Tab-separated table of C-alpha atoms and ligand atoms in Angstrom:
chain	number	residue	atom	x	y	z
A	1	MET	CA	47.805	18.654	-2.721
A	2	ARG	CA	49.976	16.289	-3.678
A	3	LYS	CA	50.255	13.803	-1.011
A	4	THR	CA	46.554	13.748	-1.001
A	5	ALA	CA	47.062	12.791	-4.897
A	6	LEU	CA	49.764	9.697	-3.747
A	7	LEU	CA	46.692	8.323	-0.774
A	8	ALA	CA	44.216	8.642	-2.910
A	9	ALA	CA	46.510	6.424	-5.455
A	10	LEU	CA	47.457	4.276	-2.522
A	11	ALA	CA	43.593	3.584	-1.712
A	12	ALA	CA	42.923	2.604	-4.578
A	13	THR	CA	45.438	-0.092	-5.170
A	14	ALA	CA	46.588	-1.427	-1.732
A	15	LEU	CA	50.488	-1.318	-3.047
A	16	PRO	CA	52.263	-0.732	-0.208
A	17	PHE	CA	53.778	2.651	0.235
A	18	SER	CA	57.456	1.468	0.179
A	19	ALA	CA	56.385	0.662	-3.717
A	20	PHE	CA	55.810	4.098	-4.509
A	21	ALA	CA	59.316	5.141	-2.340
A	22	GLN	CA	61.691	2.534	-4.423
A	23	GLY	CA	60.768	4.882	-7.045
A	24	ARG	CA	58.428	1.784	-9.473
A	25	PRO	CA	55.983	2.630	-12.119
A	26	ALA	CA	52.751	3.750	-11.287
A	27	PRO	CA	50.123	1.498	-10.793
A	28	ALA	CA	47.190	0.633	-13.721
A	29	PRO	CA	44.231	3.077	-14.045
A	30	ALA	CA	41.859	2.199	-11.806
A	31	PRO	CA	38.346	1.790	-13.475
A	32	ALA	CA	36.065	4.293	-14.164
A	33	VAL	CA	32.975	4.128	-11.350
A	34	SER	CA	29.611	4.562	-13.647
A	35	ALA	CA	27.133	7.664	-12.722
A	36	GLU	CA	24.455	5.181	-11.339
A	37	VAL	CA	27.284	4.207	-8.772
A	38	ALA	CA	27.877	7.597	-7.804
A	39	ALA	CA	24.676	8.501	-7.941
A	40	LEU	CA	23.726	5.814	-5.771
A	41	ARG	CA	26.658	5.279	-3.103
A	42	ASP	CA	26.859	9.460	-2.485
A	43	ALA	CA	22.578	9.528	-1.989
A	44	ALA	CA	23.095	6.909	0.686
A	45	LEU	CA	25.536	9.050	3.314
A	46	LYS	CA	22.308	11.126	3.537
A	47	ASP	CA	20.329	7.400	3.907
A	48	ASP	CA	18.054	7.386	8.300
A	49	VAL	CA	16.787	3.410	6.902
A	50	ALA	CA	19.332	1.839	8.873
A	51	TYR	CA	19.346	4.492	11.992
A	52	ASP	CA	16.029	3.617	11.543
A	53	ILE	CA	15.390	-0.489	12.163
A	54	VAL	CA	18.305	0.207	14.661
A	55	GLU	CA	16.595	2.961	16.781
A	56	GLY	CA	13.679	0.766	16.552
A	57	LEU	CA	14.961	-2.900	17.112
A	58	THR	CA	16.119	-2.485	20.360
A	59	THR	CA	13.329	-0.206	21.531
A	60	GLU	CA	10.993	-1.352	20.263
A	61	VAL	CA	12.142	-5.608	21.089
A	62	GLY	CA	15.421	-5.340	22.922
A	63	PRO	CA	17.321	-7.868	23.584
A	64	ARG	CA	16.671	-10.895	21.713
A	65	LEU	CA	18.854	-13.655	23.466
A	66	ALA	CA	18.295	-17.369	20.426
A	67	GLY	CA	15.367	-19.058	21.167
A	68	THR	CA	13.447	-17.122	23.477
A	69	GLU	CA	9.689	-15.309	23.204
A	70	ALA	CA	12.007	-12.493	21.899
A	71	GLU	CA	13.490	-13.292	19.102
A	72	ALA	CA	10.376	-14.197	18.494
A	73	ARG	CA	8.616	-10.764	18.929
A	74	ALA	CA	11.893	-9.881	16.913
A	75	ARG	CA	10.705	-11.796	13.550
A	76	ASP	CA	7.455	-10.626	13.896
A	77	TRP	CA	9.134	-6.813	14.101
A	78	ALA	CA	11.174	-7.609	11.193
A	79	VAL	CA	8.213	-8.605	9.265
A	80	GLN	CA	6.355	-5.864	9.492
A	81	LYS	CA	9.482	-3.263	8.982
A	82	LEU	CA	11.024	-4.981	5.749
A	83	THR	CA	7.490	-5.405	3.939
A	84	ALA	CA	7.078	-2.014	5.199
A	85	LEU	CA	9.868	-1.135	2.818
A	86	GLY	CA	9.099	-2.705	0.088
A	87	PHE	CA	10.904	-5.467	0.040
A	88	LYS	CA	9.096	-8.780	-1.989
A	89	ASN	CA	9.134	-12.228	-0.662
A	90	VAL	CA	8.989	-11.511	3.411
A	91	ARG	CA	8.944	-13.879	5.325
A	92	ILE	CA	10.202	-16.344	8.472
A	93	GLU	CA	11.945	-20.601	8.910
A	94	THR	CA	12.816	-21.250	11.717
A	95	THR	CA	14.603	-24.264	13.203
A	96	PRO	CA	13.978	-25.648	16.480
A	97	MET	CA	17.344	-25.248	18.628
A	98	SER	CA	18.226	-25.891	22.682
A	99	VAL	CA	17.214	-22.546	24.334
A	100	TRP	CA	20.535	-21.394	26.981
A	101	VAL	CA	18.993	-18.582	29.453
A	102	ARG	CA	20.161	-16.876	32.461
A	103	GLY	CA	19.625	-16.953	36.670
A	104	VAL	CA	21.250	-15.673	39.806
A	105	GLU	CA	24.789	-13.941	38.774
A	106	THR	CA	26.544	-13.326	41.719
A	107	GLY	CA	30.562	-13.945	43.132
A	108	GLU	CA	32.648	-12.134	45.366
A	109	VAL	CA	36.110	-12.575	46.831
A	110	VAL	CA	35.439	-14.729	50.320
A	111	ALA	CA	39.235	-14.231	51.592
A	112	PRO	CA	41.731	-12.287	51.429
A	113	PHE	CA	40.525	-9.282	50.801
A	114	PRO	CA	35.930	-9.856	51.007
A	115	GLN	CA	34.495	-7.784	47.662
A	116	LYS	CA	32.050	-8.537	45.588
A	117	LEU	CA	32.836	-9.229	41.866
A	118	HIS	CA	31.021	-7.760	38.393
A	119	LEU	CA	30.519	-11.129	36.582
A	120	THR	CA	28.131	-12.350	33.773
A	121	ALA	CA	27.623	-15.872	33.530
A	122	LEU	CA	28.962	-17.007	29.998
A	123	GLY	CA	26.441	-18.465	27.275
A	124	GLY	CA	26.479	-22.409	27.589
A	125	SER	CA	27.833	-22.275	31.075
A	126	GLY	CA	26.196	-25.049	33.567
A	127	ALA	CA	25.352	-23.869	37.202
A	128	THR	CA	26.426	-23.955	40.690
A	129	PRO	CA	24.053	-25.045	43.468
A	130	PRO	CA	20.923	-22.363	44.243
A	131	GLU	CA	23.227	-22.218	47.972
A	132	GLY	CA	26.345	-21.238	45.528
A	133	ILE	CA	30.080	-22.789	45.907
A	134	THR	CA	32.873	-21.672	47.276
A	135	ALA	CA	36.807	-22.514	46.161
A	136	GLU	CA	39.817	-22.363	46.032
A	137	ILE	CA	41.237	-20.380	42.808
A	138	VAL	CA	44.349	-21.372	40.022
A	139	TYR	CA	45.841	-18.241	38.284
A	140	PHE	CA	47.026	-19.413	34.212
A	141	PRO	CA	48.056	-15.359	33.636
A	142	SER	CA	46.393	-16.971	29.805
A	143	PHE	CA	44.930	-19.517	28.139
A	144	ALA	CA	48.449	-21.231	26.863
A	145	ASP	CA	48.774	-21.591	30.898
A	146	LEU	CA	45.692	-23.181	31.136
A	147	GLN	CA	46.490	-25.925	28.296
A	148	ARG	CA	49.928	-26.006	29.823
A	149	ALA	CA	48.290	-27.423	33.382
A	150	PRO	CA	48.711	-31.390	34.370
A	151	GLU	CA	45.500	-33.815	34.159
A	152	GLY	CA	44.081	-33.927	37.803
A	153	SER	CA	44.931	-30.558	38.896
A	154	LEU	CA	42.569	-27.794	39.154
A	155	LYS	CA	40.133	-31.106	40.858
A	156	GLY	CA	37.989	-28.999	44.098
A	157	LYS	CA	39.137	-26.212	42.150
A	158	ILE	CA	38.214	-22.370	40.501
A	159	ALA	CA	40.278	-21.994	37.254
A	160	PHE	CA	40.895	-18.258	37.041
A	161	VAL	CA	42.650	-17.301	33.373
A	162	SER	CA	43.686	-13.028	32.323
A	163	ASN	CA	44.407	-12.270	29.072
A	164	ALA	CA	43.735	-9.186	28.440
A	165	MET	CA	43.023	-8.309	24.393
A	166	VAL	CA	43.838	-5.027	23.620
A	167	ALA	CA	42.186	-3.447	20.716
A	168	THR	CA	43.230	-3.518	16.993
A	169	GLN	CA	41.084	-2.287	14.074
A	170	ASP	CA	40.887	-5.676	12.124
A	171	GLY	CA	38.975	-7.725	15.163
A	172	SER	CA	42.359	-9.765	14.921
A	173	SER	CA	43.033	-10.138	18.615
A	174	TYR	CA	39.475	-10.995	19.038
A	175	GLY	CA	40.455	-14.851	17.844
A	176	GLN	CA	43.993	-14.388	19.519
A	177	PHE	CA	42.371	-13.625	23.155
A	178	GLY	CA	38.633	-15.258	22.746
A	179	ALA	CA	39.998	-18.605	23.308
A	180	ALA	CA	39.980	-18.583	26.593
A	181	ARG	CA	35.928	-17.842	26.520
A	182	PHE	CA	35.394	-19.930	23.534
A	183	VAL	CA	37.144	-23.139	24.736
A	184	GLY	CA	38.552	-22.808	27.724
A	185	PRO	CA	35.496	-23.354	30.618
A	186	GLY	CA	35.871	-27.004	28.900
A	187	ILE	CA	39.527	-27.500	29.356
A	188	ALA	CA	40.155	-26.562	33.116
A	189	ALA	CA	36.267	-29.162	33.661
A	190	GLN	CA	38.432	-32.022	31.818
A	191	LYS	CA	41.358	-31.033	34.433
A	192	GLY	CA	39.248	-30.781	37.134
A	193	ALA	CA	37.712	-27.406	37.706
A	194	ILE	CA	34.351	-27.098	39.236
A	195	ALA	CA	34.416	-24.115	38.305
A	196	MET	CA	36.166	-21.211	36.034
A	197	VAL	CA	36.303	-16.889	35.613
A	198	ILE	CA	37.998	-15.014	32.595
A	199	ARG	CA	38.797	-11.392	32.338
A	200	SER	CA	36.258	-10.812	30.397
A	201	ILE	CA	37.140	-11.176	25.730
A	202	GLY	CA	36.884	-7.057	25.507
A	203	SER	CA	39.115	-3.928	25.867
A	204	ASP	CA	37.133	-1.755	28.076
A	205	HIS	CA	38.443	-1.062	31.525
A	206	GLY	CA	34.730	-1.102	33.290
A	207	ARG	CA	33.110	-3.525	35.117
A	208	GLY	CA	30.365	-3.718	32.502
A	209	PRO	CA	31.291	-7.654	31.965
A	210	HIS	CA	31.136	-8.959	28.397
A	211	THR	CA	29.389	-12.009	27.930
A	212	GLY	CA	29.487	-14.672	25.028
A	213	GLN	CA	29.505	-18.734	24.594
A	214	THR	CA	31.622	-21.107	25.526
A	215	ASN	CA	31.415	-24.489	24.139
A	216	PHE	CA	31.773	-28.104	26.343
A	217	PRO	CA	33.217	-30.856	24.288
A	218	LYS	CA	30.635	-33.551	24.299
A	219	GLY	CA	31.342	-36.174	27.082
A	220	VAL	CA	32.260	-33.524	28.961
A	221	ALA	CA	29.361	-32.282	32.063
A	222	PRO	CA	28.776	-28.321	31.046
A	223	ILE	CA	30.360	-26.013	34.839
A	224	PRO	CA	29.685	-22.704	35.726
A	225	ALA	CA	31.609	-20.412	34.169
A	226	ALA	CA	31.516	-16.774	34.040
A	227	ALA	CA	33.771	-13.366	32.782
A	228	LEU	CA	34.215	-11.108	35.669
A	229	SER	CA	34.395	-7.157	34.386
A	230	THR	CA	37.684	-6.558	32.883
A	231	SER	CA	38.650	-4.120	36.179
A	232	ASP	CA	37.376	-6.896	38.231
A	233	ALA	CA	39.499	-9.866	37.399
A	234	ASP	CA	42.663	-7.102	37.045
A	235	ASN	CA	41.914	-6.398	40.455
A	236	LEU	CA	42.071	-10.383	41.407
A	237	SER	CA	44.747	-10.576	39.796
A	238	ARG	CA	46.556	-7.485	42.019
A	239	MET	CA	45.297	-9.611	45.189
A	240	VAL	CA	46.898	-13.234	43.067
A	241	ALA	CA	50.618	-11.004	43.025
A	242	ARG	CA	49.943	-11.094	47.045
A	243	GLY	CA	50.795	-13.878	46.954
A	244	GLN	CA	48.228	-15.374	49.897
A	245	PRO	CA	45.152	-17.633	48.693
A	246	ILE	CA	41.739	-16.440	47.062
A	247	LYS	CA	38.761	-18.408	47.602
A	248	LEU	CA	35.555	-17.227	45.461
A	249	HIS	CA	31.598	-17.943	45.648
A	250	LEU	CA	30.183	-18.228	43.000
A	251	VAL	CA	26.125	-18.104	42.872
A	252	LEU	CA	24.885	-18.358	38.914
A	253	THR	CA	21.556	-20.248	37.984
A	254	PRO	CA	21.568	-20.253	34.034
A	255	ARG	CA	20.112	-23.119	32.888
A	256	GLU	CA	18.662	-24.874	29.286
A	257	THR	CA	14.835	-24.394	28.650
A	258	GLY	CA	14.587	-27.348	26.363
A	259	GLN	CA	13.604	-27.183	22.111
A	260	HIS	CA	12.822	-23.907	20.993
A	261	ASP	CA	12.505	-21.933	17.636
A	262	THR	CA	14.357	-19.566	16.334
A	263	GLY	CA	14.159	-18.129	12.830
A	264	ASN	CA	15.215	-16.946	10.040
A	265	VAL	CA	13.917	-13.871	8.058
A	266	ILE	CA	14.234	-13.187	4.407
A	267	ALA	CA	13.257	-10.507	1.896
A	268	GLU	CA	14.649	-10.063	-1.258
A	269	VAL	CA	15.093	-7.578	-3.997
A	270	PRO	CA	13.929	-9.050	-7.450
A	271	GLY	CA	16.010	-9.172	-10.112
A	272	THR	CA	15.119	-8.877	-13.953
A	273	ASP	CA	17.886	-12.302	-15.123
A	274	PRO	CA	16.357	-14.975	-14.692
A	275	ASN	CA	19.587	-17.663	-14.826
A	276	ALA	CA	21.742	-14.967	-12.539
A	277	GLY	CA	22.155	-16.611	-9.715
A	278	LEU	CA	21.333	-14.929	-5.670
A	279	ILE	CA	23.492	-12.197	-3.916
A	280	VAL	CA	22.833	-12.449	0.134
A	281	VAL	CA	23.458	-9.718	2.375
A	282	GLY	CA	22.286	-9.812	5.900
A	283	GLY	CA	23.684	-9.621	9.380
A	284	HIS	CA	21.833	-11.673	13.107
A	285	LEU	CA	18.643	-10.814	14.133
A	286	ASP	CA	19.920	-12.414	17.756
A	287	SER	CA	21.700	-10.864	20.684
A	288	TRP	CA	23.037	-11.361	23.874
A	289	ASP	CA	20.886	-10.217	27.018
A	290	LEU	CA	22.881	-7.918	28.882
A	291	GLY	CA	22.197	-5.250	26.210
A	292	THR	CA	20.073	-4.421	23.633
A	293	GLY	CA	22.367	-5.853	20.574
A	294	ALA	CA	22.456	-2.364	18.657
A	295	ILE	CA	26.412	-3.082	17.899
A	296	ASP	CA	25.737	-6.306	17.179
A	297	ASP	CA	23.937	-7.286	15.818
A	298	ALA	CA	20.910	-4.661	14.577
A	299	SER	CA	23.441	-2.474	12.988
A	300	GLY	CA	24.627	-5.255	10.627
A	301	VAL	CA	20.333	-6.507	9.723
A	302	ALA	CA	20.252	-2.331	9.473
A	303	ILE	CA	23.042	-1.356	6.915
A	304	THR	CA	22.668	-4.761	4.619
A	305	ALA	CA	18.813	-4.034	3.979
A	306	ALA	CA	19.095	-0.038	3.780
A	307	ALA	CA	21.658	-0.384	0.806
A	308	ALA	CA	19.345	-3.461	-1.101
A	309	LYS	CA	16.122	-1.172	0.210
A	310	ARG	CA	17.687	1.040	-2.241
A	311	LEU	CA	18.419	-1.165	-4.509
A	312	LEU	CA	14.496	-1.478	-4.579
A	313	ASP	CA	14.035	1.935	-5.197
A	314	GLY	CA	15.317	1.950	-8.265
A	315	PRO	CA	15.467	0.282	-11.382
A	316	ALA	CA	15.582	-4.015	-10.925
A	317	PRO	CA	19.435	-5.300	-11.064
A	318	ARG	CA	20.343	-7.988	-12.839
A	319	ARG	CA	20.753	-10.413	-9.754
A	320	THR	CA	18.599	-10.661	-7.033
A	321	ILE	CA	19.230	-9.510	-3.777
A	322	ARG	CA	18.440	-11.785	-0.833
A	323	VAL	CA	18.363	-9.438	2.320
A	324	VAL	CA	18.904	-12.097	4.886
A	325	TRP	CA	18.321	-11.423	9.179
A	326	PHE	CA	19.408	-14.485	10.613
A	327	GLY	CA	18.300	-16.190	13.869
A	328	ASP	CA	20.575	-17.896	15.761
A	329	GLU	CA	24.567	-16.710	15.555
A	330	GLU	CA	25.328	-16.159	18.603
A	331	THR	CA	24.640	-19.239	20.474
A	332	GLY	CA	25.839	-22.288	17.760
A	333	GLY	CA	24.896	-20.701	14.831
A	334	ALA	CA	21.358	-22.509	14.353
A	335	GLY	CA	20.444	-20.405	12.153
A	336	ALA	CA	23.447	-20.588	9.546
A	337	ALA	CA	22.865	-23.722	9.426
A	338	ALA	CA	19.212	-23.620	8.761
A	339	TYR	CA	19.175	-21.114	6.211
A	340	PHE	CA	22.798	-23.782	4.045
A	341	ALA	CA	19.963	-27.195	5.162
A	342	ALA	CA	17.345	-25.403	3.202
A	343	HIS	CA	18.997	-23.578	0.549
A	344	LYS	CA	22.922	-24.492	0.067
A	345	ASN	CA	21.457	-25.705	-4.123
A	346	GLU	CA	19.789	-22.627	-5.483
A	347	ARG	CA	23.029	-20.829	-7.140
A	348	HIS	CA	23.676	-18.242	-5.012
A	349	ASP	CA	26.438	-15.719	-6.952
A	350	LEU	CA	28.074	-14.296	-3.488
A	351	VAL	CA	27.533	-13.629	0.455
A	352	ALA	CA	28.351	-11.006	2.276
A	353	GLU	CA	27.598	-10.267	6.016
A	354	SER	CA	28.028	-6.955	8.712
A	355	ASP	CA	28.729	-8.390	11.872
A	356	PHE	CA	31.386	-5.651	13.594
A	357	GLY	CA	29.272	-3.520	14.572
A	358	ALA	CA	28.638	0.447	13.130
A	359	ASP	CA	31.821	2.292	12.943
A	360	ARG	CA	33.412	3.044	9.563
A	361	ILE	CA	34.233	0.809	7.187
A	362	TRP	CA	37.870	1.289	6.296
A	363	ARG	CA	39.191	-2.466	4.200
A	364	VAL	CA	37.934	-4.253	1.492
A	365	GLU	CA	38.257	-7.758	0.499
A	366	PHE	CA	37.686	-10.833	-2.180
A	367	ASN	CA	36.924	-13.908	-2.594
A	368	LEU	CA	36.254	-13.988	-6.731
A	369	PRO	CA	36.375	-15.768	-9.142
A	370	ASP	CA	38.624	-14.396	-11.973
A	371	SER	CA	36.292	-13.911	-14.261
A	372	ALA	CA	34.289	-11.494	-12.024
A	373	LYS	CA	37.832	-9.528	-10.713
A	374	PRO	CA	36.807	-6.978	-13.300
A	375	ALA	CA	34.015	-6.095	-11.047
A	376	GLY	CA	35.635	-6.692	-7.960
A	377	ASP	CA	37.899	-3.995	-9.163
A	378	ARG	CA	35.194	-2.275	-10.199
A	379	VAL	CA	33.910	-2.505	-7.020
A	380	ALA	CA	36.967	-0.975	-4.952
A	381	ALA	CA	37.596	1.606	-6.957
A	382	ALA	CA	33.788	3.242	-6.308
A	383	LEU	CA	34.630	2.633	-2.543
A	384	ALA	CA	37.096	4.974	-2.708
A	385	PRO	CA	36.382	7.843	-2.343
A	386	LEU	CA	35.040	6.231	1.264
A	387	GLY	CA	38.546	5.971	2.155
A	388	ILE	CA	38.334	2.297	2.265
A	389	VAL	CA	41.403	0.436	1.194
A	390	ARG	CA	41.626	-2.850	-0.680
A	391	GLY	CA	42.897	-5.531	1.425
A	392	THR	CA	44.664	-8.738	0.030
A	393	ALA	CA	43.714	-11.656	2.391
A	394	LEU	CA	40.813	-13.927	0.888
A	395	GLY	CA	37.491	-12.428	1.494
A	396	GLY	CA	34.108	-14.157	2.956
A	397	ASP	CA	34.402	-14.046	7.356
A	398	GLY	CA	31.216	-14.365	9.086
A	399	ALA	CA	29.539	-17.051	10.893
A	400	ASP	CA	26.244	-16.333	9.291
A	401	ILE	CA	27.528	-17.296	5.918
A	402	ALA	CA	30.696	-19.530	6.519
A	403	LEU	CA	28.800	-22.408	4.913
A	404	LEU	CA	27.936	-20.610	1.767
A	405	VAL	CA	31.932	-20.295	1.877
A	406	LYS	CA	33.127	-23.538	2.732
A	407	SER	CA	30.789	-24.759	-0.021
A	408	GLY	CA	32.468	-22.229	-2.259
A	409	VAL	CA	30.042	-19.419	-3.186
A	410	ALA	CA	32.357	-15.893	-3.847
A	411	ALA	CA	32.358	-13.164	-1.086
A	412	ILE	CA	32.680	-9.230	-0.131
A	413	ASP	CA	33.879	-8.320	2.948
A	414	LEU	CA	33.732	-4.707	4.311
A	415	ASN	CA	35.803	-4.839	6.850
A	416	GLN	CA	34.231	-2.504	9.912
A	417	SER	CA	36.715	-0.412	11.985
A	418	GLY	CA	37.851	-2.742	15.457
A	419	THR	CA	38.901	-0.140	16.886
A	420	ARG	CA	36.365	1.031	19.882
A	421	TYR	CA	33.735	-2.339	18.676
A	422	PHE	CA	35.664	-4.963	21.787
A	423	ASP	CA	34.683	-1.701	24.824
A	424	TYR	CA	31.267	-3.233	24.340
A	425	HIS	CA	30.648	-6.208	22.406
A	426	HIS	CA	28.395	-8.441	24.115
A	427	THR	CA	28.081	-6.102	27.241
A	428	PRO	CA	25.788	-4.219	29.127
A	429	GLU	CA	26.824	-0.867	26.938
A	430	ASP	CA	25.954	-2.432	23.644
A	431	THR	CA	22.839	-0.113	23.315
A	432	LEU	CA	21.961	2.409	20.773
A	433	GLU	CA	24.247	5.668	22.466
A	434	ARG	CA	26.886	3.443	20.759
A	435	ILE	CA	25.718	3.593	16.924
A	436	ASP	CA	27.987	7.427	15.191
A	437	PRO	CA	24.801	8.226	12.934
A	438	GLU	CA	27.620	9.405	10.559
A	439	GLN	CA	29.606	6.073	10.634
A	440	LEU	CA	26.950	3.902	10.172
A	441	ARG	CA	24.871	6.342	6.910
A	442	GLN	CA	29.479	5.614	5.130
A	443	ASN	CA	28.862	1.723	5.895
A	444	VAL	CA	25.453	2.014	3.965
A	445	ALA	CA	27.422	3.727	0.997
A	446	ALA	CA	29.597	1.094	0.692
A	447	TRP	CA	27.112	-1.447	1.069
A	448	THR	CA	25.306	0.720	-1.813
A	449	ALA	CA	28.133	0.330	-3.427
A	450	MET	CA	28.985	-2.894	-3.496
A	451	LEU	CA	25.456	-4.021	-4.218
A	452	ALA	CA	25.129	-1.692	-7.337
A	453	VAL	CA	28.335	-3.402	-8.680
A	454	ILE	CA	27.541	-6.875	-8.382
A	455	ALA	CA	24.115	-7.017	-8.664
A	456	ASN	CA	24.298	-5.722	-11.608
A	457	ALA	CA	27.985	-6.789	-13.048
A	458	PRO	CA	27.246	-9.149	-16.506
A	459	GLU	CA	30.761	-11.024	-15.450
A	460	GLU	CA	30.022	-14.530	-14.694
A	461	ILE	CA	30.692	-14.856	-10.728
A	462	GLY	CA	29.803	-19.045	-9.500
A	463	THR	CA	31.393	-20.210	-7.475
A	464	THR	CA	34.907	-19.891	-6.507
A	465	LYS	CA	37.864	-21.129	-5.082
A	466	ALA	CA	36.221	-22.656	-0.451
A	467	LYS	CA	37.665	-21.094	1.584
A	468	PRO	CA	38.726	-22.842	4.578
B	1	LIG	ZN1	28.131	-11.010	19.190
B	2	LIG	ZN1	27.624	-10.856	16.375
């Protein structure tokens, strides 16, 4: 019992354990959670709306690559769903973007140990001729090794970076090891490489490769760039260790299809106070094309809409809650840019995004002005019974909300556990089967509690320190 009480105190305050071990006085009591907020939160633990949205979107639309006709079908599906749920002012705002689509993608080791490779093109990859290319690889155990390679040293070669990402609860390893994908091919191209393969940025040990966008600097022509499955990459690394030159044959024929529309789908829970700012919550509607985009990011749009729906069905909140299902996030963020361009002059009180799957939320982080600190304390108190700790970093993560956060809009992050997210992220395995309905409900409960506190908070929220 005593241990349970201590853990609850820790959850509410996020003080390090050592603070207690050193005999410091107990922290100030957390604010009481209002009966209304507690009731909304606890009812959401039985939510079925979020699962219904993930199931529907993955079944009736499936993969929805940004700017393609599949994303257009997803938008129409979204309008129908959000309208049926009773949201107000449901609409689509489109913007043109240049669209990249996958082609043929095969690879094999030609010598010294001939065998097929499981790989997939990275978004933005250049193309080989239809018959493919054959060349020797130059091996780099890490991204930094590639960065240190001398100018011109990759002329006519295929660069191979094998850095391995290991799962972390906060997902931080993605940012660090992901550089091999985000910018590696551009660097390899500048050093003369004719193609690049990377070990998938993922924490699984399967043969499903992880795609994702890569970015070439202005003026650098895209080279063919692919991710090997983690096990194919490890196999290739073992071949490297045997010391003989290795030749690969690659066929990658993606292409740019020109300018097409992507679009944000917007829906609202109208607030009662015309002078209060907007609360924007959402995720991204587009997905990569290999799976059906269940954890990335059908679950994010589902969780945030299901939570907003709970406020929609009760007494009108003080602030308007605007649900935004962003268009292109995956291939460059045209959706977020279009939202910011169209709405930056409206008063936004707070933004929050869900784009990290549907496993249980374990941490909340804030970026609030001093005037709204008490509201943040009430959010933390309302989340503690869900097992959520208060973090110490500045909130405001998420590509779709980054421009708003940078402009000084307050933000709250509800962080999902990332221990299995990168087993499936951007792979053919990102399907409905990855969603755990119980953990999904915990997400909805957390978002509902946060919205119930913030949308009705009497405090001034306004602008805060811009997060860089
Ligand atoms: Zn993604
Ligand atoms: Zn995402």
